[in-house]
mmCIF file of C-alpha atoms in Angstrom:
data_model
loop_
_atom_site.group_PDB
_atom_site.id
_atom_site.type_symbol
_atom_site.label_atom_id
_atom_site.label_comp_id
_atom_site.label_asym_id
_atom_site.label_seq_id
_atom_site.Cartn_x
_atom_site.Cartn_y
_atom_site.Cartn_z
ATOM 1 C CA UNK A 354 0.000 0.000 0.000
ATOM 2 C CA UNK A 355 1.541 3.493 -0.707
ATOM 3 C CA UNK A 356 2.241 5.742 1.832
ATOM 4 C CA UNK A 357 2.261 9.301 2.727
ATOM 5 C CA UNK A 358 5.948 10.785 2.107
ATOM 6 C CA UNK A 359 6.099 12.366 5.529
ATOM 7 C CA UNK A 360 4.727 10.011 8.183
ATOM 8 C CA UNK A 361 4.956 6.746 6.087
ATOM 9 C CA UNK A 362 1.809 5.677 7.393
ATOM 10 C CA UNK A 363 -0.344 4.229 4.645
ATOM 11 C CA UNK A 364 -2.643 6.436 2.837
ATOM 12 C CA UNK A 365 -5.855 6.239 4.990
ATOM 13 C CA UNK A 366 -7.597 7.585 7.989
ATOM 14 C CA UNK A 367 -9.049 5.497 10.250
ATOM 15 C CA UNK A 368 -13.275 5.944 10.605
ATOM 16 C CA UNK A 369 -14.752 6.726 13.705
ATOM 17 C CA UNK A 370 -17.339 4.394 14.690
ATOM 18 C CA UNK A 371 -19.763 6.078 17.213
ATOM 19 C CA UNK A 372 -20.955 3.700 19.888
ATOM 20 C CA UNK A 373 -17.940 1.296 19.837
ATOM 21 C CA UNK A 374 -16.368 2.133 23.358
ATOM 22 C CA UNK A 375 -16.837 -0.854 24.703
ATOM 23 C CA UNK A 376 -13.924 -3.478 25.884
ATOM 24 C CA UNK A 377 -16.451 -6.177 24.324
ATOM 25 C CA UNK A 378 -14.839 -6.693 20.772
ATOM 26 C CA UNK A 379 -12.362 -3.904 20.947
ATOM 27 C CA UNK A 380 -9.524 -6.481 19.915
ATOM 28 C CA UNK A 381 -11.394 -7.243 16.869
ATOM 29 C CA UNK A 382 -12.210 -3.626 15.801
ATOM 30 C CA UNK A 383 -8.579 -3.129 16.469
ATOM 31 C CA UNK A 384 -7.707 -6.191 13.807
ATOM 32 C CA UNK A 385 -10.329 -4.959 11.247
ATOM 33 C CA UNK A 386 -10.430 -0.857 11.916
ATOM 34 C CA UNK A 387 -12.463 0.480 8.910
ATOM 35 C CA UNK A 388 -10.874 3.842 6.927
ATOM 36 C CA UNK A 389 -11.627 5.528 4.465
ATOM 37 C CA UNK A 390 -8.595 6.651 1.455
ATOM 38 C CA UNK A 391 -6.816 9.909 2.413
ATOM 39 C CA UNK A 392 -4.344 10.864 -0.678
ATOM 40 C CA UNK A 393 -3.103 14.164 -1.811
ATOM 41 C CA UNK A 394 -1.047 13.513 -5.321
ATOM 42 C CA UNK A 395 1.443 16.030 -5.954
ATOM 43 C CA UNK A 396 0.819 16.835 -9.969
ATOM 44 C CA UNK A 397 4.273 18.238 -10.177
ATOM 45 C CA UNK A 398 5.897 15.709 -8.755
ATOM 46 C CA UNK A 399 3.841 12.209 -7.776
ATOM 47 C CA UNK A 400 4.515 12.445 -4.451
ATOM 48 C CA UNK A 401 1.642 11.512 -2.365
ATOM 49 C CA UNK A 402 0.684 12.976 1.755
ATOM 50 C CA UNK A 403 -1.650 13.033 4.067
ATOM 51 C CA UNK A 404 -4.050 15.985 3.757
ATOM 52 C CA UNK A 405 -2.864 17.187 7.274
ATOM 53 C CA UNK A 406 0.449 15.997 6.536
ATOM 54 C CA UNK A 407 1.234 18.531 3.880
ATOM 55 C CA UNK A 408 -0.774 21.421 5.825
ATOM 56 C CA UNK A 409 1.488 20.575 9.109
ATOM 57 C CA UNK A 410 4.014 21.441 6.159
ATOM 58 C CA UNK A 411 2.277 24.614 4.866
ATOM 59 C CA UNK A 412 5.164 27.092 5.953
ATOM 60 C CA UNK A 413 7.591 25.613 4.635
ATOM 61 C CA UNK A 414 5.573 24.241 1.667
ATOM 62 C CA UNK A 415 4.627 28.289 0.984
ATOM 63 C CA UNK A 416 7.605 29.891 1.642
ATOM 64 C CA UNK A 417 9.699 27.459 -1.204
ATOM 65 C CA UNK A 418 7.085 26.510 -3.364
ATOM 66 C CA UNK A 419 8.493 23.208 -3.780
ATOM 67 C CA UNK A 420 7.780 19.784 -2.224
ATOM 68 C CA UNK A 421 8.986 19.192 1.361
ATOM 69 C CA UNK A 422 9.687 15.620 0.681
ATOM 70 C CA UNK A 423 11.243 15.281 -2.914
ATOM 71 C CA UNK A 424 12.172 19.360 -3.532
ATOM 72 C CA UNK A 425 10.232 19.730 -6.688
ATOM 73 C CA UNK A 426 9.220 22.942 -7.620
ATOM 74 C CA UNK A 427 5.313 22.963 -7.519
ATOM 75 C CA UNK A 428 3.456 25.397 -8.691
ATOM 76 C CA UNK A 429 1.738 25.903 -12.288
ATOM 77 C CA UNK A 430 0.178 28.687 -14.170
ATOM 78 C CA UNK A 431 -3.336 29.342 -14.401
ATOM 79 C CA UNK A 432 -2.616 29.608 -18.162
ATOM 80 C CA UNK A 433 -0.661 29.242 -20.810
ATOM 81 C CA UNK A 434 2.899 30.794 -20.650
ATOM 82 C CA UNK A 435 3.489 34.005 -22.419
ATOM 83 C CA UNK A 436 6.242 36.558 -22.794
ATOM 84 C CA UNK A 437 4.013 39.084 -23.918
ATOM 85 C CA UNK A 438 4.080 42.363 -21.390
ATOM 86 C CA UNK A 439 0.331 42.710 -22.562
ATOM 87 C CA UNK A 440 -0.873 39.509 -20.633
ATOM 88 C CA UNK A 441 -2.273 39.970 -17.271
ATOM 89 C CA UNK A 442 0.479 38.181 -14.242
ATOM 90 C CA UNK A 443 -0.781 34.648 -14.351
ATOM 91 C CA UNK A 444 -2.190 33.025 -11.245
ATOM 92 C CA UNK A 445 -0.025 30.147 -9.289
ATOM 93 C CA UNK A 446 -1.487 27.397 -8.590
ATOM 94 C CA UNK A 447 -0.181 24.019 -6.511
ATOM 95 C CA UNK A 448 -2.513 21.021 -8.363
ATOM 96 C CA UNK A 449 -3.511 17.758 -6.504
ATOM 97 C CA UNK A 450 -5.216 14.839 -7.032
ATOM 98 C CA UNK A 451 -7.038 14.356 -4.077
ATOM 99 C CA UNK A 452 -8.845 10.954 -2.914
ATOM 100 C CA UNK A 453 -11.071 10.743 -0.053
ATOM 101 C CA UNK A 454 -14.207 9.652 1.332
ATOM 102 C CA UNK A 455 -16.109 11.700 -1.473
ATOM 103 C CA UNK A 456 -13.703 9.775 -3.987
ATOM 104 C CA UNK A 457 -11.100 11.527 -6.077
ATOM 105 C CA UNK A 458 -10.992 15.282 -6.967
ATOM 106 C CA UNK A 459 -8.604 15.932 -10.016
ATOM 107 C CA UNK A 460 -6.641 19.214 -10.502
ATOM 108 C CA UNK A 461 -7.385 20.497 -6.748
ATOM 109 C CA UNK A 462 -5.409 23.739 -6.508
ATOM 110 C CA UNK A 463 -4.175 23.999 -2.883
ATOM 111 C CA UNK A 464 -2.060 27.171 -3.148
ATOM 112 C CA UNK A 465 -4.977 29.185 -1.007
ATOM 113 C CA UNK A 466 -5.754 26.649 1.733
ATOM 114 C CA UNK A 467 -2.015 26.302 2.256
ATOM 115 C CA UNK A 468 -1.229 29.879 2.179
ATOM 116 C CA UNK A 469 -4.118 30.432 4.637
ATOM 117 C CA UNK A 470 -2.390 27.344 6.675
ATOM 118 C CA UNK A 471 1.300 28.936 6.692
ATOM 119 C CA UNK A 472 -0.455 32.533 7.761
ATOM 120 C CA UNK A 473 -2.373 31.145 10.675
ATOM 121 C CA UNK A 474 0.129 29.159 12.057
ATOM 122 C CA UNK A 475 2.043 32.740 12.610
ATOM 123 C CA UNK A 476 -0.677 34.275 13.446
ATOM 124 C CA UNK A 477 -3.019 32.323 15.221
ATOM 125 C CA UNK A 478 -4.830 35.491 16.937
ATOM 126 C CA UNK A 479 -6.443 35.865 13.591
ATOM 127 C CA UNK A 480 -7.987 32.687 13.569
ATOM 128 C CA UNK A 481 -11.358 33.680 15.150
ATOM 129 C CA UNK A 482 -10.978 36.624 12.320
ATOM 130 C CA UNK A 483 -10.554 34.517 9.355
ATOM 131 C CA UNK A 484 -13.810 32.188 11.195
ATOM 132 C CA UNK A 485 -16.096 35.640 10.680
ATOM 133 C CA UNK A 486 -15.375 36.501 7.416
ATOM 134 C CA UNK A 487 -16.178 32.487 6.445
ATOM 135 C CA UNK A 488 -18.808 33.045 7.955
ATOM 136 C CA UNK A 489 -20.388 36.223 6.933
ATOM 137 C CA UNK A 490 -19.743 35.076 2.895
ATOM 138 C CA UNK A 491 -21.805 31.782 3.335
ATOM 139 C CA UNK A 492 -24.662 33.640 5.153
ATOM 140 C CA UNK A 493 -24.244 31.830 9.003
ATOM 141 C CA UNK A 494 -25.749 34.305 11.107
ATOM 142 C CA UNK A 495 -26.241 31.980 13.992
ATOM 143 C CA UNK A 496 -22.160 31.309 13.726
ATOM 144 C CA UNK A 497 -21.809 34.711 13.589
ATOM 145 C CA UNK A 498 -23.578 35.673 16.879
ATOM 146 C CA UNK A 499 -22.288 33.260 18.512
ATOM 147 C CA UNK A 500 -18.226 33.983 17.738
ATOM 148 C CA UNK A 501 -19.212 38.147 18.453
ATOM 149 C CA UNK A 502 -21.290 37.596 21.108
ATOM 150 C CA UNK A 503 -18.511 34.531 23.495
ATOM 151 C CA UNK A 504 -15.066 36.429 21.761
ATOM 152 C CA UNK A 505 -14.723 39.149 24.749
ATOM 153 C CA UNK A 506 -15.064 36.804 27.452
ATOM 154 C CA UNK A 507 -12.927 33.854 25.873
ATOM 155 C CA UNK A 508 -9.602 34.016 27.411
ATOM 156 C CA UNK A 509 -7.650 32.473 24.575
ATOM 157 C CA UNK A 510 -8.837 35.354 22.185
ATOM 158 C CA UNK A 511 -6.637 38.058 21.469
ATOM 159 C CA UNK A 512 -9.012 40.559 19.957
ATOM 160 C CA UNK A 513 -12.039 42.041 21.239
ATOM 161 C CA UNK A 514 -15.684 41.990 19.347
ATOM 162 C CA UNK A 515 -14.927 45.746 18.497
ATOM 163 C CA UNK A 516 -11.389 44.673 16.754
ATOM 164 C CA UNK A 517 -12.805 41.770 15.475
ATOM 165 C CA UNK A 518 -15.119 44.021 13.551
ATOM 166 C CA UNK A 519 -13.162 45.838 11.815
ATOM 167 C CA UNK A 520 -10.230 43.361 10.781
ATOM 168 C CA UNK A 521 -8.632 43.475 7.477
ATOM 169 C CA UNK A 522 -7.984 40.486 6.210
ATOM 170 C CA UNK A 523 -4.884 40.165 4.680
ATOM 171 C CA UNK A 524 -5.102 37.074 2.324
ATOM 172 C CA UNK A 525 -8.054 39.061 0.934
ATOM 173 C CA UNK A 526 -7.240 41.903 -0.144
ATOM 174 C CA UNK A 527 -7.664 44.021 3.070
ATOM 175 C CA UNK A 528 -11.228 43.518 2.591
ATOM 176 C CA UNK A 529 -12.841 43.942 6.246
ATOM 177 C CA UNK A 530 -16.446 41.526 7.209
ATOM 178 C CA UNK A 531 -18.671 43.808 5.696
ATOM 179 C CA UNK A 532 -16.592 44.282 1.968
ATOM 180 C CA UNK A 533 -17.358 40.171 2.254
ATOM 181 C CA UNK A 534 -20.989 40.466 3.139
ATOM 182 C CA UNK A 535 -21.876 43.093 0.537
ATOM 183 C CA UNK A 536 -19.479 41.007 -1.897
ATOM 184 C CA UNK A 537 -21.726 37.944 -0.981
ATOM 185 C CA UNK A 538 -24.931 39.127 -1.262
ATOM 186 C CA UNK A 539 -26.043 38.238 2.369
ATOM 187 C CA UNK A 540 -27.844 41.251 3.204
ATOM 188 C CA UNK A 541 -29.037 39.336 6.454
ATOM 189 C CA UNK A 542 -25.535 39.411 7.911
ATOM 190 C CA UNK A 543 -24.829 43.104 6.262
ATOM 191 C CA UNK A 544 -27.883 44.255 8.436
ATOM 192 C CA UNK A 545 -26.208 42.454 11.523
ATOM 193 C CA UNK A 546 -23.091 43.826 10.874
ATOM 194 C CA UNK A 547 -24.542 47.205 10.714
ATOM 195 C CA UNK A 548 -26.273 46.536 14.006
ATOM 196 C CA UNK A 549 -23.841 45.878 16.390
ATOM 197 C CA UNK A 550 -20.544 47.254 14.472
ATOM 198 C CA UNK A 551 -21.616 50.487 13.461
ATOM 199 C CA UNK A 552 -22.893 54.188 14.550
ATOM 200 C CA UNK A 553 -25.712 54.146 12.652
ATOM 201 C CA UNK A 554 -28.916 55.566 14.049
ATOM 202 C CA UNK A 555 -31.285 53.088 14.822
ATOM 203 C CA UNK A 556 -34.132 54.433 13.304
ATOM 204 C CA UNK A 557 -32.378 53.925 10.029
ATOM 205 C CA UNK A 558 -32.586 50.390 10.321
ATOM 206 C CA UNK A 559 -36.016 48.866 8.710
ATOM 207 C CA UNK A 560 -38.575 47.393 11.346
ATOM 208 C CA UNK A 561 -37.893 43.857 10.503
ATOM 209 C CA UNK A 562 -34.519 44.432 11.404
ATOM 210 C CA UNK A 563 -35.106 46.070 15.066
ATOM 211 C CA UNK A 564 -37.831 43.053 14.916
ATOM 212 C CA UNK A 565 -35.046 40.391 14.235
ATOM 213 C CA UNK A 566 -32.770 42.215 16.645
ATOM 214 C CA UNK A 567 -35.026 42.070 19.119
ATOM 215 C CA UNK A 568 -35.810 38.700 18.809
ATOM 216 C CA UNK A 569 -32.371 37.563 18.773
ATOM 217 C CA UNK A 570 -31.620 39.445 21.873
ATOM 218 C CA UNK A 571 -29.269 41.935 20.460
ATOM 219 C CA UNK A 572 -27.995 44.998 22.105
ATOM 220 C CA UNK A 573 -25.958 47.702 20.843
ATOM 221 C CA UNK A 574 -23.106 49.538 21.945
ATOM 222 C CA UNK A 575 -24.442 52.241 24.056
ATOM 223 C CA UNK A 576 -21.399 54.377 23.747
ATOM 224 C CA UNK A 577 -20.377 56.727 20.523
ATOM 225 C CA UNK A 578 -18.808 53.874 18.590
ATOM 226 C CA UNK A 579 -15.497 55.872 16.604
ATOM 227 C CA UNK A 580 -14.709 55.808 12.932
ATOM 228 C CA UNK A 581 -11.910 53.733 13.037
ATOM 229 C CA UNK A 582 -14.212 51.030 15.135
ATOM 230 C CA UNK A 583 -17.263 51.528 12.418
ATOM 231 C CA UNK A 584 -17.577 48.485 10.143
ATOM 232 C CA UNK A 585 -18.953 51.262 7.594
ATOM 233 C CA UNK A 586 -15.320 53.018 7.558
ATOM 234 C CA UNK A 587 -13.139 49.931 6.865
ATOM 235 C CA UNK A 588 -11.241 50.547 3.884
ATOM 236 C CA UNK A 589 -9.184 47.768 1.753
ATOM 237 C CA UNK A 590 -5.854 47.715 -0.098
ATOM 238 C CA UNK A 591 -7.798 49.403 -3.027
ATOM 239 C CA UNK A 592 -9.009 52.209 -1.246
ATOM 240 C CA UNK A 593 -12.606 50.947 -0.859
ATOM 241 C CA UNK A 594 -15.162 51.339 2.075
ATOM 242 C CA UNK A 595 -18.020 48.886 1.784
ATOM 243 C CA UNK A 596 -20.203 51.640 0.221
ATOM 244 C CA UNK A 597 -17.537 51.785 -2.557
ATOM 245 C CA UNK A 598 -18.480 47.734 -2.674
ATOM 246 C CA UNK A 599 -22.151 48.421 -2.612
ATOM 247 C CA UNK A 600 -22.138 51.019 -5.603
ATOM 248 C CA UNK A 601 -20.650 48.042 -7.598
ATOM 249 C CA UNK A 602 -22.718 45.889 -6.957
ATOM 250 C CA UNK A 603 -25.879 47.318 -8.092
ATOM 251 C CA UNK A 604 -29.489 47.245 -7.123
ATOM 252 C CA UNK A 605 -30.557 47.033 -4.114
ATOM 253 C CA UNK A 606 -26.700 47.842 -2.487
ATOM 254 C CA UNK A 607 -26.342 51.082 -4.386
ATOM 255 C CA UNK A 608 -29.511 52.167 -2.670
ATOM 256 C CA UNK A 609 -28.317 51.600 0.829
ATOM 257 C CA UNK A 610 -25.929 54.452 -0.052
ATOM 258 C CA UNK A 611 -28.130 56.700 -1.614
ATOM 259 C CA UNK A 612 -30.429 56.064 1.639
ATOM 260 C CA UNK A 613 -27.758 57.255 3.517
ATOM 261 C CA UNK A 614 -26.734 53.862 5.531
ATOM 262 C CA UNK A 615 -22.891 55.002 5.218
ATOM 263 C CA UNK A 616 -23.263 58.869 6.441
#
């Protein structure tokens, strides 16, 4: 059986039977353990890891674009080469063949995940950072209440709710939570964000928002909430506030501006 170039250990992960605890039988399980296939190809190279493996490896991976176990340089172009100054810079990309449970993904471009990997392991304070802005693109309010709402009284959190807010995100651009909700489309979360990151008056909100609010149990700040701690305000490496975002974007974004949301 082939085996993952860093631990050696064949190229599976073991499944987790719920309800197996037992001693009764254990030795068996233990003889027969079920898995399921866990193998990242190389493309560049052939040389095959562990999923976790190679992000355990993501630094290093990042930093020399080449293959921690045989040295091969890895990445690819997005298209085909050209010397002509006229072409737009062409995108890196690390591909994979990846097996697993789901069975096998061809041309899997890891560059992102691993340069997300290699950031967070440096900065792990932004972890609960990156979580929001996941969060707030796929529309999971309830995620998102929960991380604001538990991140000031969480001892192993760095930032505050209020810097949390108003992060830039540097694998993105500088974009800030609410570039990534307007970007999205999840006006549900833009609404939230507006709620309890920004000085807007309340009476600007609509009446199923206060409603929602309400219902949710959210507060907001009572004190003046500053520019530089206004979700509104956050600009990213292009200049851009969200309004900026929301003129792009079209109907009904550009009218949240012209309503005067971001006064």
């Amino acid at each position: 059986m082939a085996t993952c170039k860093a631990c050696n250990d064949p190229l599976v992960l073991p499944l987790d039977l719920e309800g197996d605890s037992g001693d009764e039988g254990s030795s068996s399980q233990t003889q027969h353990q079920e898995t399921v296939p866990d193998d990242l190809e190389m493309q560049a190279c052939s040389c095959h890891f562990h999923w976790q493996c190679l992000l355990d490896q993501s630094s290093a991976v990042v930093s020399s674009l080449t293959c921690p176990a045989c040295n091969t340089y890895l990445p690819s172009n997005s298209s085909g080469s050209s010397s002509s100054s006229s072409q737009p810079p062409q995108q890196k990309m690390i591909l994979t063949n990846y097996t697993n449970e789901g069975g096998l993904q061809t041309d899997l471009n890891i560059l992102s995940v691993l340069t997300e990997e290699a950031f967070l392991s440096t900065h792990p304070e932004s972890r609960p950072a990156r979580a929001m802005h996941t969060m707030a693109a796929e529309g999971d309010v309830a995620g998102l209440l929960e991380l604001v709402g538990d991140i000031d009284s969480d001892p192993d959190v760095e930032m505050t709710a209020s810097q949390l807010l108003v992060w830039r995100d540097p694998l993105n651009g500088g974009r800030g939570v609410l570039h990534v909700a307007v970007e999205a489309r999840q006006e549900e979360v833009f609404w939230l964000l507006l709620w309890v990151g920004s000085g807007l008056a309340t009476n600007m909100f609509p009446q199923a928002v206060m409603q929602a609010a309400g219902a949710m149990g959210l507060s907001r700040r009572e004190d003046a909430i500053p520019r530089n701690e206004d979700v509104r305000f956050v600009v990213d490496d292009q200049g851009r506030a969200a309004a900026d975002v929301c003129l792009q974007m079209g109907s009904p974004w550009e009218l949240y501006v012209s309503g005067g949301l971001f006064n």
